[in-house]
Coordinates of N, CA and C in Angstrom, one line a residue:
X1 N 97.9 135.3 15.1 CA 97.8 134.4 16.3 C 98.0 135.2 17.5
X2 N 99.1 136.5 17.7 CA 99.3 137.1 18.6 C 97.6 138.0 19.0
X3 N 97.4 138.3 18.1 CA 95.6 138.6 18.8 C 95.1 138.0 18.9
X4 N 95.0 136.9 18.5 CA 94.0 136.1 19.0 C 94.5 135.7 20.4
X5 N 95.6 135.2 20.7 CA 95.9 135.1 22.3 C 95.7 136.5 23.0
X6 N 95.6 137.4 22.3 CA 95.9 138.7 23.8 C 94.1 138.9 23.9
X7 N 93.3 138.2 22.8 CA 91.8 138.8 23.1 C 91.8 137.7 24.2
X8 N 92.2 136.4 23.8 CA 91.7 135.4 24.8 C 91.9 135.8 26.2
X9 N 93.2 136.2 26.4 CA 93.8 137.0 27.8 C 92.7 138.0 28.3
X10 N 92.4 138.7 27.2 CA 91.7 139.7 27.6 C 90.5 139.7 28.4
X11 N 89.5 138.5 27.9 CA 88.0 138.3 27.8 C 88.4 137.7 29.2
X12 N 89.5 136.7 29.8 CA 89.8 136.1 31.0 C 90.1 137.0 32.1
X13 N 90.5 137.7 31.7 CA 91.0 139.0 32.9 C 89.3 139.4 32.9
X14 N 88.6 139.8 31.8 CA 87.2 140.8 32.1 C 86.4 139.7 32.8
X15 N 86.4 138.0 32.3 CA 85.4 137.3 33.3 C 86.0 137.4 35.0
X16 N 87.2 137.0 34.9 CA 88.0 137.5 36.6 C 87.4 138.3 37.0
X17 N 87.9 139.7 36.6 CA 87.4 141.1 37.1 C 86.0 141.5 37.2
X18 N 84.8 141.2 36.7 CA 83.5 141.0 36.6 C 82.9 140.1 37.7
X19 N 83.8 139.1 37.6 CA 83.4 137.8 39.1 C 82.9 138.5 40.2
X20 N 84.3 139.5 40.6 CA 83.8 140.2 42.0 C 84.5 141.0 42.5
X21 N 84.8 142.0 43.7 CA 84.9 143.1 43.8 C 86.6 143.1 43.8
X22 N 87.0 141.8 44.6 CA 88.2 141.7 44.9 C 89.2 141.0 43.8
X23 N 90.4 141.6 43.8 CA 91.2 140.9 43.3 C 91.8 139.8 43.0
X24 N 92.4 139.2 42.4 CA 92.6 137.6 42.2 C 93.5 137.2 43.5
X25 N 94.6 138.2 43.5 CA 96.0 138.1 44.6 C 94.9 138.0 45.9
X26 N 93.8 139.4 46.2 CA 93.5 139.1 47.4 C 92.4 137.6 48.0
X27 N 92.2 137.4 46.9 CA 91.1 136.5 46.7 C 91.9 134.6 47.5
X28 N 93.5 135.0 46.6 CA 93.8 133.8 47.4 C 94.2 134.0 48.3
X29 N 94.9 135.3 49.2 CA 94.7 135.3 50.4 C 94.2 135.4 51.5
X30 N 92.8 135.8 51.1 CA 91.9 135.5 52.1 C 90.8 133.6 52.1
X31 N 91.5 133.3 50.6 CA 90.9 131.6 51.3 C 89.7 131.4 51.0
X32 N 89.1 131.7 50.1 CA 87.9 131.8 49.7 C 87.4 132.3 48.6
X33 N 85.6 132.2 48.4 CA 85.7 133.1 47.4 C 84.8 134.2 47.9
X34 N 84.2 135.3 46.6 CA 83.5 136.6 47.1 C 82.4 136.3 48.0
X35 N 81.7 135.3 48.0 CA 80.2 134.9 48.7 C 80.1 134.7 49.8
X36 N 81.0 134.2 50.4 CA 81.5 134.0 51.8 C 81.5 135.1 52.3
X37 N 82.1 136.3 52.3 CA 82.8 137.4 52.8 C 81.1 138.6 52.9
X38 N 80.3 138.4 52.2 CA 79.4 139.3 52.2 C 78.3 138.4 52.9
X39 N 77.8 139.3 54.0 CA 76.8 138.0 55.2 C 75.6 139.3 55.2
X40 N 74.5 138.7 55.2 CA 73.6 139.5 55.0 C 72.9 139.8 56.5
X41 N 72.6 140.7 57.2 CA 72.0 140.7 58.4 C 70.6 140.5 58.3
X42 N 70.1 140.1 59.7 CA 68.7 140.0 59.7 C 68.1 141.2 60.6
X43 N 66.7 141.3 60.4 CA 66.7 142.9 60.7 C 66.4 142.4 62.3
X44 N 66.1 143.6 63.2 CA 66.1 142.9 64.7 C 64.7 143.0 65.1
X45 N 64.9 142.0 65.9 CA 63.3 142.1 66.5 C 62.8 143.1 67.3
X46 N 62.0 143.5 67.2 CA 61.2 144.5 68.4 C 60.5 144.3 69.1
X47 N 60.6 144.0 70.3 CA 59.4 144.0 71.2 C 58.6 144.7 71.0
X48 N 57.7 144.0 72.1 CA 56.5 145.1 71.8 C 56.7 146.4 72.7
X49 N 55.9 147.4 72.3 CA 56.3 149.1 73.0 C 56.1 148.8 74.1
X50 N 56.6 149.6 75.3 CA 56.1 149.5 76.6 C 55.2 150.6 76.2
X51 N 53.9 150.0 77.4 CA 52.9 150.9 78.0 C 53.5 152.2 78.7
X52 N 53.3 153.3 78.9 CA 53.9 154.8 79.2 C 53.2 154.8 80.5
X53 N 54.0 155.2 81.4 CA 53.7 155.2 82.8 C 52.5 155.9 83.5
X54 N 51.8 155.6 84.2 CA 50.9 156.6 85.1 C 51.4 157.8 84.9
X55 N 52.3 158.7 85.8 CA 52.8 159.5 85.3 C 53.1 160.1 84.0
X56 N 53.7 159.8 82.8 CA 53.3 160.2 81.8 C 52.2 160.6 81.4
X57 N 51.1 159.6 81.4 CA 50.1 159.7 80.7 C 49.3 161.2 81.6
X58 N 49.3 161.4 83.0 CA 48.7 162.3 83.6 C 49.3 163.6 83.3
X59 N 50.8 163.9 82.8 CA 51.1 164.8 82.3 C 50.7 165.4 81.4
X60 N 50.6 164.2 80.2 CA 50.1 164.4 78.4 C 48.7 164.9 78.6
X61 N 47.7 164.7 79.7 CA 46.6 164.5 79.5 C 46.8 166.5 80.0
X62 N 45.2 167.2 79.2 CA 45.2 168.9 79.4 C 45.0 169.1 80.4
X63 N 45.2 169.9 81.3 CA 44.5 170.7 82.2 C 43.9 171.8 82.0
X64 N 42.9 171.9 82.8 CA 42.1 173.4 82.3 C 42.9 174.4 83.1
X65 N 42.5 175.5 82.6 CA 43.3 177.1 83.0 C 43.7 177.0 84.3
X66 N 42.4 176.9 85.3 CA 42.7 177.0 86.6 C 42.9 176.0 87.4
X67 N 43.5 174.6 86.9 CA 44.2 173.9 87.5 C 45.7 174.0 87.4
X68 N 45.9 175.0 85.7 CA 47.4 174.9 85.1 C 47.8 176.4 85.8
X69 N 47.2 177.1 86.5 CA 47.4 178.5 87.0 C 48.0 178.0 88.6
X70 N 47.4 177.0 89.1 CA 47.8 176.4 90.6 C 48.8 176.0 90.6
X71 N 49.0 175.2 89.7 CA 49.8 174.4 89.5 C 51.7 175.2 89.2
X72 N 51.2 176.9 88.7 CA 52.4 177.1 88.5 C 52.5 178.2 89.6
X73 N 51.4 178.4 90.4 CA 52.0 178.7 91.8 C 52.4 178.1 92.7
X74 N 52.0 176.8 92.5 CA 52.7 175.9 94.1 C 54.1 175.9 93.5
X75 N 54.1 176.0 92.2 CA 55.7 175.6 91.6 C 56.5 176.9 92.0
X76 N 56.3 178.0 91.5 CA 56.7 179.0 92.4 C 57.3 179.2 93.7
X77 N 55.9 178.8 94.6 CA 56.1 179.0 95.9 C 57.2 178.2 96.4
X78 N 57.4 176.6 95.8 CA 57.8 175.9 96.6 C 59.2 176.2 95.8
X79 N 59.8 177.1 94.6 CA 60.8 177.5 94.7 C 61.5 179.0 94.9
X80 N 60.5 179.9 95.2 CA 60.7 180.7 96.5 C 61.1 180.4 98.2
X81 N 60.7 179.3 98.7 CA 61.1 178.4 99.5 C 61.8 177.4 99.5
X82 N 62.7 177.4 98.5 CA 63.9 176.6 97.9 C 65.0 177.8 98.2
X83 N 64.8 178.6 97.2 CA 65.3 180.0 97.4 C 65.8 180.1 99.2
X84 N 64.5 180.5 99.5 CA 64.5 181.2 101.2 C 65.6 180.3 102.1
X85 N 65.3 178.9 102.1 CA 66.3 177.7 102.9 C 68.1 178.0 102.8
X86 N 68.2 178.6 101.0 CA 69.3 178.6 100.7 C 69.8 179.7 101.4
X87 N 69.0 181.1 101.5 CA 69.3 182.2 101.4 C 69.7 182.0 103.6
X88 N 68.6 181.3 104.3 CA 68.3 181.6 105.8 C 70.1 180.6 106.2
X89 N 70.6 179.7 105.2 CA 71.5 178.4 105.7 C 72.3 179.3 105.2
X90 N 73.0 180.2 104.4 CA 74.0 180.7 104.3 C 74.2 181.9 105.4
X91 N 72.8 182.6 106.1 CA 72.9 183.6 106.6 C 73.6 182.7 108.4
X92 N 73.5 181.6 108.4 CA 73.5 181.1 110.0 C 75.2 180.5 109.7
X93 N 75.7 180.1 108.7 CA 77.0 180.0 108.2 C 77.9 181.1 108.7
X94 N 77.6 182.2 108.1 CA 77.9 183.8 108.3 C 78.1 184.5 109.6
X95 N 77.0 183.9 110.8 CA 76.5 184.7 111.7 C 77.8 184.9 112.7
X96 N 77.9 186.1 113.2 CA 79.1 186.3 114.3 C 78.4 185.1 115.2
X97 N 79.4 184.7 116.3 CA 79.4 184.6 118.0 C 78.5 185.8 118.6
X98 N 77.8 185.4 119.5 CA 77.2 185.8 120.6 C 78.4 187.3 121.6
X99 N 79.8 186.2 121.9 CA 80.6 187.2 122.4 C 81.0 188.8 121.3
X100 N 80.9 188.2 120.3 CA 81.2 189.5 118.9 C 80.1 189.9 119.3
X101 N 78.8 189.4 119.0 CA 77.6 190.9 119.1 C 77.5 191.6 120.5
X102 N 77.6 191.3 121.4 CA 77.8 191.8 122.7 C 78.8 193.1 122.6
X103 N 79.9 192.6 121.9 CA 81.3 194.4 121.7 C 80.3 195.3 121.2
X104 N 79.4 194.8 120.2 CA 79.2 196.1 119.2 C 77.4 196.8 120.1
X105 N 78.2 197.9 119.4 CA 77.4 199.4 120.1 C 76.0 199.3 119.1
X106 N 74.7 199.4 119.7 CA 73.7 199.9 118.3 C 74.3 201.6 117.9
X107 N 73.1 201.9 117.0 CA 73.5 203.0 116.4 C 72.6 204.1 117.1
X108 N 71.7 203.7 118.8 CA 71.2 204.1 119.1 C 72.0 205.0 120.2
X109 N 73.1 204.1 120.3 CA 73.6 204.4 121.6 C 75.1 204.7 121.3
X110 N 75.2 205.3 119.9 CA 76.3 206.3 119.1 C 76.4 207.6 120.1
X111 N 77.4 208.0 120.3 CA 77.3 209.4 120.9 C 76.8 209.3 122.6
X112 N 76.3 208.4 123.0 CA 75.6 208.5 124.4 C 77.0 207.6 125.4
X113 N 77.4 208.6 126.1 CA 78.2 208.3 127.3 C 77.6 206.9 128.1
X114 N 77.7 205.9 128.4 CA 77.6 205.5 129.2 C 77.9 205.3 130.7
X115 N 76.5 205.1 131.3 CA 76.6 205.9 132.7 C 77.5 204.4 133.8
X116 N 77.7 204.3 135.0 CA 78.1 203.1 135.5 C 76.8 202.6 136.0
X117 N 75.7 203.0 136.1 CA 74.2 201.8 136.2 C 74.1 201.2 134.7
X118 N 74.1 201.8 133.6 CA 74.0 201.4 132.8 C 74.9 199.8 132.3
X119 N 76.4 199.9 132.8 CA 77.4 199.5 132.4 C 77.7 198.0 133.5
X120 N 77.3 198.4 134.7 CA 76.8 197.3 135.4 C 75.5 196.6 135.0
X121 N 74.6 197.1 134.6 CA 73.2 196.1 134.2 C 73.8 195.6 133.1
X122 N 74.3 196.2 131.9 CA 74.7 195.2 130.8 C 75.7 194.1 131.1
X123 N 76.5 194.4 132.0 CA 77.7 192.7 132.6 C 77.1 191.7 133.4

């Protein structure tokens, strides 16, 4: 009789355990049963594609040699002249005063005495 009760036990624990993922204990503490807990998503809608911009499309589209040869000289040029703005705004940042360049001697006039006509026309 004692096996026949422990198969009975047994076959009842394997229908339990077979039921579903969760446990009996968790099963009454969540309030429910397995079916509830597993929710199936629906897949999402997609619009339709947007159309790709003017721009885009004039990109994608080829150019021949000598449109694509212009095209990477203006790009050049106009960052050679990107370049130049950066190079002429840092040089006017830098620049002495007017009264500073007036002290300084050229390199022409190294070594040459200055006479007092000379020294009167420059004041």
């Amino acid at each position: 009789m004692d096996d026949l009760a422990a198969t009975a036990t047994a076959a009842a624990d394997q229908d339990e355990g077979s039921s579903g993922l969760l446990s009996k204990e968790l099963m009454e503490e969540l309030g429910g049963d397995e079916g509830e807990l597993l929710t199936v998503r629906k897949k999402k809608v997609k619009g339709q594609a947007k159309a790709p911009s003017a721009a885009v499309i004039q990109a994608a589209t080829k150019l021949s040699k000598t449109k694509r040869k212009k095209l990477v000289q203006l790009e050049a040029r106009k960052a050679k002249e990107a370049r130049r703005d950066e190079v002429l705004q840092s040089l006017e940042a830098q620049k002495l005063p007017q009264a500073h360049l007036n002290l300084m001697y050229s390199t022409a006039r190294l070594g040459h005495k200055e006479t007092l006509k000379e020294r009167y026309h420059t004041s």
